[in-house]
Amino acid sequence: MKKILVTGGAGFLGSHLCERLLSDGHDVLCVDNFFTGSKQNIAHLMGNPYFEVMRHDVTFPLYVEVDQIYNLACPASPIHYQFDPVQTTKTSVHGAINMLGLAKRVKARILQASTSEVYGDPEVHPQLESYWGRVNPIGIRSCYDEGKRCAETLFFDYWRQYQLEIKVMRIFNTYGPRMHPNDGRVVSNFIVQALKGDDITIYGDGSQTRSFCYVDDLIDGMVKLMNSPADFTGPVNIGNPGEFTMLQLAECVLSLVKSKSKIVFMPLPQDDPKQRQPDISLAKKELDWEPKVALIDGLQKAITYFEKVI
Ligand code: NAD
Ligand code: UDP
């Protein structure tokens, strides 16, 4: 049994990770400021004596004793991370400094939930870990993209300077139960709109692509990365290489929900990446990981969840 800290543990991915770590027999400390996460996401874990929750903002130092740290704290949806962009950068940068400092003091292994956003609007397709990205440093997505890039820098500097055991995971768009119904991300938006019979809002002409990974696959990759040999630091892409246009996604959701919603086209937000698809050869080779859940099956599970919550 390990003592494991999950920052952002009350969020969408964090709550699934806490659940998985508890079922693997670990002692889990969930730290969250509940900015986008909720107690509801972790309510079913509260009775477990090996689960503990602490309300704390990672931009402030944290003194606890743990063996491993998963650093997930950070709003992930564009509307949430653009709500208070200064706080978003602080969460990524000060949060990383604080969690790396903690890892250094207690000699814990630490994993960073980085993102495909470090590739920006990419000229290389699919994206390989060796690609340095094309990110606008002064746009409305920059608080998130550059914050996450700086966090990666900090992780690698702590590794070079202090020989910390680091793991950097570049997460591509992930979906599933416990996404916030109003968090503005495309999968939750389309499903909620289809279920309510509201218009399906496609931004731009819907030709932009994303690759969607079901949450269980993602968590499996995350745990495998954390427990990989010490000399494997990443960065490593974890995502589902199946690539879809937003128009295809909308049509797929409409047919699964059997909804009469109409598709409407709205302005494309600034700096919205045109295409995104992970090259996962490194994850396959180093972690023996690849996603198993097809989009249609994962969407069905997410639809069943949203039917209950809305
Ligand atoms: P989420 O918004 O559901 O979860 C983030 C959690 O972090 C929330 O519980 C929130 O309250 C907490 N948080 C935010 N700021 C904090 C702070 N200063 N101190 C403490 N807690 C704080 O998002 P998610 O989808 O679960 O994403 C989790 C992580 O994975 C994020 O770091 C995100 O950048 C990364 N990621 C997610 C995706 C995805 O598709 N879901 C893709 C790439 C990267
Ligand atoms: N998008 C859309 N309609 C929506 C929400 C999002 O067409 O209601 C588009 C968005 O412009 C982007 C893609 O879907 O091209 C994915 O958006 P999301 O916010 O889920 O993630 P990210 O852009 O960070 O990959």
mmCIF file of C-alpha atoms and ligand atoms in Angstrom:
data_model
loop_
_atom_site.group_PDB
_atom_site.id
_atom_site.type_symbol
_atom_site.label_atom_id
_atom_site.label_comp_id
_atom_site.label_asym_id
_atom_site.label_seq_id
_atom_site.Cartn_x
_atom_site.Cartn_y
_atom_site.Cartn_z
ATOM 1 C CA MET A 1 0.000 0.000 0.000
ATOM 2 C CA LYS A 2 1.362 3.416 -1.029
ATOM 3 C CA LYS A 3 0.347 6.846 0.252
ATOM 4 C CA ILE A 4 -0.672 8.719 -2.874
ATOM 5 C CA LEU A 5 -1.534 12.395 -3.312
ATOM 6 C CA VAL A 6 -3.891 13.332 -6.155
ATOM 7 C CA THR A 7 -4.162 17.088 -6.726
ATOM 8 C CA GLY A 8 -7.355 18.028 -8.543
ATOM 9 C CA GLY A 9 -8.761 14.781 -7.170
ATOM 10 C CA ALA A 10 -12.363 16.045 -7.103
ATOM 11 C CA GLY A 11 -12.356 16.830 -10.829
ATOM 12 C CA PHE A 12 -13.387 14.703 -13.774
ATOM 13 C CA LEU A 13 -10.139 12.751 -14.275
ATOM 14 C CA GLY A 14 -9.007 13.092 -10.642
ATOM 15 C CA SER A 15 -12.119 11.405 -9.250
ATOM 16 C CA HIS A 16 -11.677 8.429 -11.594
ATOM 17 C CA LEU A 17 -8.014 8.224 -10.629
ATOM 18 C CA CYS A 18 -8.792 8.289 -6.867
ATOM 19 C CA GLU A 19 -11.326 5.501 -7.417
ATOM 20 C CA ARG A 20 -8.799 3.394 -9.341
ATOM 21 C CA LEU A 21 -5.996 3.912 -6.787
ATOM 22 C CA LEU A 22 -8.297 2.963 -3.893
ATOM 23 C CA SER A 23 -9.398 -0.175 -5.719
ATOM 24 C CA ASP A 24 -5.725 -1.022 -6.273
ATOM 25 C CA GLY A 25 -5.366 -0.952 -2.455
ATOM 26 C CA HIS A 26 -3.651 2.407 -1.884
ATOM 27 C CA ASP A 27 -4.112 5.151 0.694
ATOM 28 C CA VAL A 28 -5.297 8.226 -1.228
ATOM 29 C CA LEU A 29 -5.147 11.903 -0.278
ATOM 30 C CA CYS A 30 -7.296 14.046 -2.565
ATOM 31 C CA VAL A 31 -6.381 17.746 -2.580
ATOM 32 C CA ASP A 32 -8.699 20.172 -4.357
ATOM 33 C CA ASN A 33 -9.924 23.760 -4.112
ATOM 34 C CA PHE A 34 -13.243 22.797 -5.755
ATOM 35 C CA PHE A 35 -12.923 25.428 -8.482
ATOM 36 C CA THR A 36 -14.226 23.060 -11.171
ATOM 37 C CA GLY A 37 -14.358 19.834 -9.174
ATOM 38 C CA SER A 38 -17.118 18.869 -6.771
ATOM 39 C CA LYS A 39 -17.728 16.822 -3.658
ATOM 40 C CA GLN A 40 -20.370 14.972 -5.646
ATOM 41 C CA ASN A 41 -17.640 13.481 -7.857
ATOM 42 C CA ILE A 42 -16.023 11.838 -4.831
ATOM 43 C CA ALA A 43 -19.038 11.379 -2.520
ATOM 44 C CA HIS A 44 -19.064 7.629 -3.199
ATOM 45 C CA LEU A 45 -15.467 7.357 -1.927
ATOM 46 C CA MET A 46 -15.991 9.301 1.322
ATOM 47 C CA GLY A 47 -16.832 6.279 3.489
ATOM 48 C CA ASN A 48 -13.562 4.544 2.591
ATOM 49 C CA PRO A 49 -11.103 4.802 5.533
ATOM 50 C CA TYR A 50 -8.194 4.971 3.081
ATOM 51 C CA PHE A 51 -9.602 8.051 1.344
ATOM 52 C CA GLU A 52 -9.013 11.551 2.681
ATOM 53 C CA VAL A 53 -10.020 14.916 1.214
ATOM 54 C CA MET A 54 -8.274 18.229 1.858
ATOM 55 C CA ARG A 55 -9.546 21.593 0.607
ATOM 56 C CA HIS A 56 -6.385 23.340 -0.512
ATOM 57 C CA ASP A 57 -5.180 25.540 -3.366
ATOM 58 C CA VAL A 58 -1.954 24.187 -4.910
ATOM 59 C CA THR A 59 -0.665 27.711 -5.527
ATOM 60 C CA PHE A 60 0.146 27.598 -1.794
ATOM 61 C CA PRO A 61 2.742 25.230 -0.304
ATOM 62 C CA LEU A 62 1.546 21.881 1.004
ATOM 63 C CA TYR A 63 3.184 19.824 3.748
ATOM 64 C CA VAL A 64 2.160 16.161 3.706
ATOM 65 C CA GLU A 65 4.031 12.835 3.650
ATOM 66 C CA VAL A 66 3.376 10.718 0.552
ATOM 67 C CA ASP A 67 5.118 8.207 -1.735
ATOM 68 C CA GLN A 68 3.644 9.333 -5.069
ATOM 69 C CA ILE A 69 2.052 12.525 -6.401
ATOM 70 C CA TYR A 70 -0.309 12.822 -9.370
ATOM 71 C CA ASN A 71 -0.520 16.542 -10.188
ATOM 72 C CA LEU A 72 -3.849 17.106 -11.939
ATOM 73 C CA ALA A 73 -4.989 20.367 -10.346
ATOM 74 C CA CYS A 74 -5.883 22.813 -13.121
ATOM 75 C CA PRO A 75 -9.140 23.688 -14.875
ATOM 76 C CA ALA A 76 -9.160 21.928 -18.259
ATOM 77 C CA SER A 77 -12.125 23.335 -20.143
ATOM 78 C CA PRO A 78 -11.487 26.533 -22.152
ATOM 79 C CA ILE A 79 -14.397 28.410 -20.542
ATOM 80 C CA HIS A 80 -13.132 27.539 -17.079
ATOM 81 C CA TYR A 81 -9.439 28.222 -17.656
ATOM 82 C CA GLN A 82 -10.267 31.517 -19.407
ATOM 83 C CA PHE A 83 -12.541 32.642 -16.541
ATOM 84 C CA ASP A 84 -9.538 33.718 -14.410
ATOM 85 C CA PRO A 85 -6.512 33.344 -16.699
ATOM 86 C CA VAL A 86 -4.025 34.721 -14.154
ATOM 87 C CA GLN A 87 -5.110 32.100 -11.636
ATOM 88 C CA THR A 88 -4.845 29.418 -14.367
ATOM 89 C CA THR A 89 -1.186 30.231 -15.005
ATOM 90 C CA LYS A 90 -0.520 30.417 -11.258
ATOM 91 C CA THR A 91 -2.149 27.019 -10.779
ATOM 92 C CA SER A 92 0.066 25.430 -13.427
ATOM 93 C CA VAL A 93 3.312 27.205 -12.551
ATOM 94 C CA HIS A 94 3.162 27.874 -8.786
ATOM 95 C CA GLY A 95 1.254 24.599 -8.403
ATOM 96 C CA ALA A 96 4.066 22.714 -10.168
ATOM 97 C CA ILE A 97 6.743 24.456 -8.084
ATOM 98 C CA ASN A 98 4.924 23.610 -4.856
ATOM 99 C CA MET A 99 4.268 19.983 -5.793
ATOM 100 C CA LEU A 100 7.832 19.493 -7.094
ATOM 101 C CA GLY A 101 9.163 21.026 -3.873
ATOM 102 C CA LEU A 102 7.015 18.600 -1.903
ATOM 103 C CA ALA A 103 8.208 15.666 -4.039
ATOM 104 C CA LYS A 104 11.815 16.719 -3.474
ATOM 105 C CA ARG A 105 11.405 16.965 0.316
ATOM 106 C CA VAL A 106 9.665 13.602 0.736
ATOM 107 C CA LYS A 107 11.479 11.902 -2.211
ATOM 108 C CA ALA A 108 8.199 11.056 -3.913
ATOM 109 C CA ARG A 109 7.742 10.117 -7.552
ATOM 110 C CA ILE A 110 5.629 12.774 -9.304
ATOM 111 C CA LEU A 111 3.467 12.712 -12.437
ATOM 112 C CA GLN A 112 2.345 15.822 -14.292
ATOM 113 C CA ALA A 113 -0.975 15.894 -16.150
ATOM 114 C CA SER A 114 0.263 17.839 -19.155
ATOM 115 C CA THR A 115 -1.715 18.246 -22.332
ATOM 116 C CA SER A 116 -1.807 18.015 -26.110
ATOM 117 C CA GLU A 117 -2.254 21.818 -25.906
ATOM 118 C CA VAL A 118 1.539 22.076 -25.578
ATOM 119 C CA TYR A 119 1.523 21.357 -29.348
ATOM 120 C CA GLY A 120 -0.768 24.379 -29.953
ATOM 121 C CA ASP A 121 -2.167 24.562 -33.490
ATOM 122 C CA PRO A 122 0.227 21.947 -34.893
ATOM 123 C CA GLU A 123 1.941 21.836 -38.296
ATOM 124 C CA VAL A 124 3.029 18.248 -37.621
ATOM 125 C CA HIS A 125 0.322 15.615 -37.857
ATOM 126 C CA PRO A 126 -0.159 13.304 -36.000
ATOM 127 C CA GLN A 127 1.727 14.837 -33.072
ATOM 128 C CA LEU A 128 4.846 13.081 -31.849
ATOM 129 C CA GLU A 129 6.460 13.865 -28.481
ATOM 130 C CA SER A 130 9.536 15.225 -30.308
ATOM 131 C CA TYR A 131 7.448 18.030 -31.889
ATOM 132 C CA TRP A 132 7.988 21.354 -30.055
ATOM 133 C CA GLY A 133 4.607 22.792 -30.932
ATOM 134 C CA ARG A 134 3.158 26.030 -32.302
ATOM 135 C CA VAL A 135 1.657 27.972 -29.435
ATOM 136 C CA ASN A 136 0.560 31.604 -29.411
ATOM 137 C CA PRO A 137 2.180 33.064 -26.259
ATOM 138 C CA ILE A 138 -0.264 36.007 -25.977
ATOM 139 C CA GLY A 139 -3.679 34.643 -26.949
ATOM 140 C CA ILE A 140 -6.707 33.640 -24.914
ATOM 141 C CA ARG A 141 -5.575 29.987 -24.677
ATOM 142 C CA SER A 142 -2.040 30.947 -23.626
ATOM 143 C CA CYS A 143 -2.718 31.006 -19.868
ATOM 144 C CA TYR A 144 -3.362 27.272 -20.121
ATOM 145 C CA ASP A 145 -0.953 26.283 -22.934
ATOM 146 C CA GLU A 146 2.041 28.271 -21.709
ATOM 147 C CA GLY A 147 1.283 27.441 -18.065
ATOM 148 C CA LYS A 148 1.416 23.745 -18.942
ATOM 149 C CA ARG A 149 4.564 24.207 -21.050
ATOM 150 C CA CYS A 150 6.292 26.002 -18.169
ATOM 151 C CA ALA A 151 5.210 23.207 -15.809
ATOM 152 C CA GLU A 152 6.895 20.683 -18.144
ATOM 153 C CA THR A 153 10.056 22.824 -18.060
ATOM 154 C CA LEU A 154 9.997 22.829 -14.255
ATOM 155 C CA PHE A 155 9.535 19.056 -14.153
ATOM 156 C CA PHE A 156 12.562 18.495 -16.376
ATOM 157 C CA ASP A 157 14.674 21.035 -14.450
ATOM 158 C CA TYR A 158 13.865 19.318 -11.137
ATOM 159 C CA TRP A 159 14.784 16.026 -12.801
ATOM 160 C CA ARG A 160 18.132 17.354 -14.138
ATOM 161 C CA GLN A 161 18.991 19.427 -11.064
ATOM 162 C CA TYR A 162 17.696 17.217 -8.223
ATOM 163 C CA GLN A 163 17.301 13.789 -9.893
ATOM 164 C CA LEU A 164 13.624 13.752 -9.005
ATOM 165 C CA GLU A 165 11.634 10.820 -10.395
ATOM 166 C CA ILE A 166 9.311 12.553 -12.838
ATOM 167 C CA LYS A 167 6.667 11.398 -15.315
ATOM 168 C CA VAL A 168 5.199 13.802 -17.861
ATOM 169 C CA MET A 169 1.975 12.724 -19.551
ATOM 170 C CA ARG A 170 0.530 14.632 -22.512
ATOM 171 C CA ILE A 171 -3.193 13.982 -22.308
ATOM 172 C CA PHE A 172 -5.332 14.312 -25.435
ATOM 173 C CA ASN A 173 -9.069 15.140 -25.254
ATOM 174 C CA THR A 174 -10.678 12.747 -22.790
ATOM 175 C CA TYR A 175 -14.367 12.268 -22.075
ATOM 176 C CA GLY A 176 -16.713 10.191 -19.965
ATOM 177 C CA PRO A 177 -18.934 10.176 -16.886
ATOM 178 C CA ARG A 178 -18.398 13.029 -14.361
ATOM 179 C CA MET A 179 -17.511 15.641 -16.948
ATOM 180 C CA HIS A 180 -19.361 18.728 -15.798
ATOM 181 C CA PRO A 181 -22.529 19.066 -17.939
ATOM 182 C CA ASN A 182 -21.878 22.818 -18.362
ATOM 183 C CA ASP A 183 -18.115 22.817 -18.644
ATOM 184 C CA GLY A 184 -18.242 23.783 -22.305
ATOM 185 C CA ARG A 185 -16.129 20.956 -23.692
ATOM 186 C CA VAL A 186 -17.376 19.553 -26.933
ATOM 187 C CA VAL A 187 -18.410 16.036 -25.916
ATOM 188 C CA SER A 188 -20.413 17.149 -22.871
ATOM 189 C CA ASN A 189 -21.920 20.088 -24.801
ATOM 190 C CA PHE A 190 -23.113 17.959 -27.721
ATOM 191 C CA ILE A 191 -24.555 15.191 -25.521
ATOM 192 C CA VAL A 192 -26.365 17.597 -23.189
ATOM 193 C CA GLN A 193 -27.703 19.604 -26.154
ATOM 194 C CA ALA A 194 -28.882 16.436 -27.911
ATOM 195 C CA LEU A 195 -30.584 15.098 -24.776
ATOM 196 C CA LYS A 196 -32.382 18.407 -24.138
ATOM 197 C CA GLY A 197 -33.361 18.855 -27.796
ATOM 198 C CA ASP A 198 -31.352 22.108 -27.933
ATOM 199 C CA ASP A 199 -29.347 23.188 -30.973
ATOM 200 C CA ILE A 200 -25.971 21.461 -31.381
ATOM 201 C CA THR A 201 -23.413 24.270 -31.416
ATOM 202 C CA ILE A 202 -20.567 23.658 -33.830
ATOM 203 C CA TYR A 203 -17.868 26.318 -33.673
ATOM 204 C CA GLY A 204 -16.517 27.215 -37.113
ATOM 205 C CA ASP A 205 -17.415 24.938 -40.023
ATOM 206 C CA GLY A 206 -16.909 21.764 -37.971
ATOM 207 C CA SER A 207 -13.970 20.550 -40.062
ATOM 208 C CA GLN A 208 -11.495 20.870 -37.168
ATOM 209 C CA THR A 209 -10.502 17.498 -35.716
ATOM 210 C CA ARG A 210 -9.922 16.038 -32.272
ATOM 211 C CA SER A 211 -9.096 12.533 -31.033
ATOM 212 C CA PHE A 212 -11.222 11.424 -28.086
ATOM 213 C CA CYS A 213 -10.096 8.989 -25.408
ATOM 214 C CA TYR A 214 -12.495 7.292 -22.998
ATOM 215 C CA VAL A 215 -11.679 8.047 -19.359
ATOM 216 C CA ASP A 216 -11.014 4.412 -18.271
ATOM 217 C CA ASP A 217 -8.369 3.998 -20.977
ATOM 218 C CA LEU A 218 -6.760 7.273 -19.975
ATOM 219 C CA ILE A 219 -6.585 6.377 -16.271
ATOM 220 C CA ASP A 220 -5.064 3.027 -17.174
ATOM 221 C CA GLY A 221 -2.322 4.815 -19.134
ATOM 222 C CA MET A 222 -1.740 7.249 -16.289
ATOM 223 C CA VAL A 223 -1.246 4.516 -13.686
ATOM 224 C CA LYS A 224 1.017 2.554 -16.045
ATOM 225 C CA LEU A 225 3.138 5.642 -16.618
ATOM 226 C CA MET A 226 3.481 6.364 -12.892
ATOM 227 C CA ASN A 227 4.664 2.801 -12.284
ATOM 228 C CA SER A 228 6.992 2.581 -15.291
ATOM 229 C CA PRO A 229 10.776 2.165 -14.799
ATOM 230 C CA ALA A 230 12.465 5.166 -13.120
ATOM 231 C CA ASP A 231 14.507 6.075 -16.208
ATOM 232 C CA PHE A 232 11.382 6.632 -18.305
ATOM 233 C CA THR A 233 10.334 10.251 -17.749
ATOM 234 C CA GLY A 234 8.213 10.895 -20.852
ATOM 235 C CA PRO A 235 6.867 13.198 -22.119
ATOM 236 C CA VAL A 236 4.488 10.608 -23.488
ATOM 237 C CA ASN A 237 1.255 11.069 -25.416
ATOM 238 C CA ILE A 238 -1.770 9.304 -23.967
ATOM 239 C CA GLY A 239 -4.868 9.515 -26.104
ATOM 240 C CA ASN A 240 -6.958 7.670 -28.646
ATOM 241 C CA PRO A 241 -5.622 8.061 -32.198
ATOM 242 C CA GLY A 242 -9.127 7.828 -33.730
ATOM 243 C CA GLU A 243 -9.528 11.264 -35.306
ATOM 244 C CA PHE A 244 -12.933 12.871 -35.960
ATOM 245 C CA THR A 245 -14.194 16.213 -37.237
ATOM 246 C CA MET A 246 -16.567 18.089 -34.945
ATOM 247 C CA LEU A 247 -19.249 17.578 -37.602
ATOM 248 C CA GLN A 248 -18.735 13.794 -37.445
ATOM 249 C CA LEU A 249 -18.886 13.924 -33.645
ATOM 250 C CA ALA A 250 -22.139 15.901 -33.752
ATOM 251 C CA GLU A 251 -23.708 13.432 -36.200
ATOM 252 C CA CYS A 252 -22.578 10.468 -34.117
ATOM 253 C CA VAL A 253 -24.067 11.955 -30.909
ATOM 254 C CA LEU A 254 -27.311 12.836 -32.689
ATOM 255 C CA SER A 255 -27.760 9.307 -33.988
ATOM 256 C CA LEU A 256 -26.913 7.642 -30.639
ATOM 257 C CA VAL A 257 -29.301 9.901 -28.707
ATOM 258 C CA LYS A 258 -31.905 9.681 -31.514
ATOM 259 C CA SER A 259 -32.312 13.409 -31.042
ATOM 260 C CA LYS A 260 -34.178 15.904 -33.197
ATOM 261 C CA SER A 261 -31.716 18.703 -32.318
ATOM 262 C CA LYS A 262 -30.508 20.829 -35.219
ATOM 263 C CA ILE A 263 -26.878 21.600 -35.929
ATOM 264 C CA VAL A 264 -26.053 25.335 -35.835
ATOM 265 C CA PHE A 265 -22.733 26.938 -36.722
ATOM 266 C CA MET A 266 -21.174 29.554 -34.434
ATOM 267 C CA PRO A 267 -17.949 31.601 -34.617
ATOM 268 C CA LEU A 268 -14.714 29.683 -34.111
ATOM 269 C CA PRO A 269 -12.904 30.817 -30.928
ATOM 270 C CA GLN A 270 -9.469 32.445 -31.329
ATOM 271 C CA ASP A 271 -6.509 30.047 -31.735
ATOM 272 C CA ASP A 272 -8.743 26.959 -31.874
ATOM 273 C CA PRO A 273 -6.409 24.161 -33.103
ATOM 274 C CA LYS A 274 -7.394 22.841 -36.543
ATOM 275 C CA GLN A 275 -6.319 19.270 -36.030
ATOM 276 C CA ARG A 276 -5.138 17.026 -33.256
ATOM 277 C CA GLN A 277 -4.220 13.353 -33.199
ATOM 278 C CA PRO A 278 -1.721 11.622 -30.938
ATOM 279 C CA ASP A 279 1.038 9.390 -32.229
ATOM 280 C CA ILE A 280 1.031 6.790 -29.441
ATOM 281 C CA SER A 281 3.952 4.601 -30.553
ATOM 282 C CA LEU A 282 5.990 5.643 -27.512
ATOM 283 C CA ALA A 283 3.207 4.688 -25.068
ATOM 284 C CA LYS A 284 2.798 1.355 -26.860
ATOM 285 C CA LYS A 285 6.518 0.627 -26.683
ATOM 286 C CA GLU A 286 7.364 1.882 -23.190
ATOM 287 C CA LEU A 287 4.088 1.246 -21.337
ATOM 288 C CA ASP A 288 2.516 -1.508 -23.418
ATOM 289 C CA TRP A 289 -0.543 0.747 -23.452
ATOM 290 C CA GLU A 290 -3.154 1.462 -26.051
ATOM 291 C CA PRO A 291 -6.786 2.520 -25.753
ATOM 292 C CA LYS A 292 -9.482 -0.157 -25.976
ATOM 293 C CA VAL A 293 -12.783 1.744 -25.975
ATOM 294 C CA ALA A 294 -14.116 2.817 -29.380
ATOM 295 C CA LEU A 295 -15.711 6.276 -29.623
ATOM 296 C CA ILE A 296 -19.211 4.925 -30.206
ATOM 297 C CA ASP A 297 -19.057 2.719 -27.087
ATOM 298 C CA GLY A 298 -17.554 5.437 -24.905
ATOM 299 C CA LEU A 299 -20.132 7.963 -26.098
ATOM 300 C CA GLN A 300 -22.902 5.536 -25.192
ATOM 301 C CA LYS A 301 -21.543 5.250 -21.627
ATOM 302 C CA ALA A 302 -21.273 9.037 -21.370
ATOM 303 C CA ILE A 303 -24.820 9.460 -22.702
ATOM 304 C CA THR A 304 -26.143 7.039 -20.066
ATOM 305 C CA TYR A 305 -24.406 9.147 -17.393
ATOM 306 C CA PHE A 306 -25.709 12.496 -18.670
ATOM 307 C CA GLU A 307 -29.243 11.095 -18.960
ATOM 308 C CA LYS A 308 -29.123 10.577 -15.195
ATOM 309 C CA VAL A 309 -27.592 13.935 -14.211
ATOM 310 C CA ILE A 310 -29.513 16.426 -16.308
HETATM 311 P P1 NAD B 1 -11.392 19.292 -14.129
HETATM 312 O O1 NAD B 1 -11.600 20.751 -14.267
HETATM 313 O O2 NAD B 1 -12.603 18.417 -14.018
HETATM 314 O O3 NAD B 1 -10.458 18.974 -12.880
HETATM 315 C C1 NAD B 1 -9.485 19.831 -12.389
HETATM 316 C C2 NAD B 1 -9.526 19.790 -10.865
HETATM 317 O O4 NAD B 1 -8.490 20.652 -10.356
HETATM 318 C C3 NAD B 1 -10.855 20.303 -10.304
HETATM 319 O O5 NAD B 1 -11.326 19.428 -9.302
HETATM 320 C C4 NAD B 1 -10.495 21.679 -9.726
HETATM 321 O O6 NAD B 1 -11.352 22.077 -8.680
HETATM 322 C C5 NAD B 1 -9.051 21.453 -9.297
HETATM 323 N N1 NAD B 1 -8.266 22.687 -9.211
HETATM 324 C C6 NAD B 1 -8.182 23.690 -10.113
HETATM 325 N N2 NAD B 1 -7.351 24.634 -9.678
HETATM 326 C C7 NAD B 1 -6.869 24.213 -8.470
HETATM 327 C C8 NAD B 1 -5.971 24.752 -7.520
HETATM 328 N N3 NAD B 1 -5.374 25.936 -7.718
HETATM 329 N N4 NAD B 1 -5.726 24.047 -6.389
HETATM 330 C C9 NAD B 1 -6.335 22.854 -6.167
HETATM 331 N N5 NAD B 1 -7.186 22.290 -7.028
HETATM 332 C C10 NAD B 1 -7.454 22.970 -8.169
HETATM 333 O O7 NAD B 1 -10.488 18.840 -15.358
HETATM 334 P P2 NAD B 1 -10.007 17.383 -15.831
HETATM 335 O O8 NAD B 1 -10.537 17.163 -17.178
HETATM 336 O O9 NAD B 1 -10.267 16.394 -14.777
HETATM 337 O O10 NAD B 1 -8.437 17.619 -15.975
HETATM 338 C C11 NAD B 1 -7.516 17.170 -14.987
HETATM 339 C C12 NAD B 1 -6.110 17.480 -15.446
HETATM 340 O O11 NAD B 1 -5.833 16.817 -16.681
HETATM 341 C C13 NAD B 1 -5.844 18.962 -15.669
HETATM 342 O O12 NAD B 1 -4.542 19.272 -15.213
HETATM 343 C C14 NAD B 1 -5.910 19.101 -17.168
HETATM 344 O O13 NAD B 1 -5.119 20.163 -17.637
HETATM 345 C C15 NAD B 1 -5.387 17.749 -17.642
HETATM 346 N N6 NAD B 1 -5.907 17.429 -18.971
HETATM 347 C C16 NAD B 1 -7.198 17.029 -19.145
HETATM 348 C C17 NAD B 1 -7.668 16.755 -20.425
HETATM 349 C C18 NAD B 1 -9.077 16.276 -20.674
HETATM 350 O O14 NAD B 1 -9.442 16.094 -21.836
HETATM 351 N N7 NAD B 1 -9.879 16.018 -19.673
HETATM 352 C C19 NAD B 1 -6.815 16.929 -21.523
HETATM 353 C C20 NAD B 1 -5.519 17.356 -21.312
HETATM 354 C C21 NAD B 1 -5.064 17.604 -20.026
HETATM 355 N N1 UDP B 2 -16.535 22.929 -30.002
HETATM 356 C C1 UDP B 2 -17.689 23.022 -30.751
HETATM 357 N N2 UDP B 2 -18.878 23.204 -30.105
HETATM 358 C C2 UDP B 2 -18.970 23.258 -28.754
HETATM 359 C C3 UDP B 2 -17.784 23.144 -27.977
HETATM 360 C C4 UDP B 2 -16.580 22.983 -28.644
HETATM 361 O O1 UDP B 2 -17.666 22.948 -31.988
HETATM 362 O O2 UDP B 2 -20.086 23.412 -28.245
HETATM 363 C C5 UDP B 2 -15.261 22.697 -30.706
HETATM 364 C C6 UDP B 2 -14.116 23.623 -30.285
HETATM 365 O O3 UDP B 2 -14.155 24.830 -31.020
HETATM 366 C C7 UDP B 2 -12.927 22.768 -30.622
HETATM 367 C C8 UDP B 2 -13.397 21.344 -30.362
HETATM 368 O O4 UDP B 2 -14.816 21.402 -30.368
HETATM 369 O O5 UDP B 2 -12.599 22.880 -31.991
HETATM 370 C C9 UDP B 2 -12.921 20.785 -29.014
HETATM 371 O O6 UDP B 2 -13.239 21.721 -28.019
HETATM 372 P P1 UDP B 2 -13.004 21.455 -26.466
HETATM 373 O O7 UDP B 2 -13.321 22.729 -25.754
HETATM 374 O O8 UDP B 2 -13.742 20.236 -26.061
HETATM 375 O O9 UDP B 2 -11.451 21.083 -26.333
HETATM 376 P P2 UDP B 2 -10.100 21.717 -26.927
HETATM 377 O O10 UDP B 2 -10.413 22.797 -27.917
HETATM 378 O O11 UDP B 2 -9.379 22.207 -25.738
HETATM 379 O O12 UDP B 2 -9.465 20.554 -27.592
#
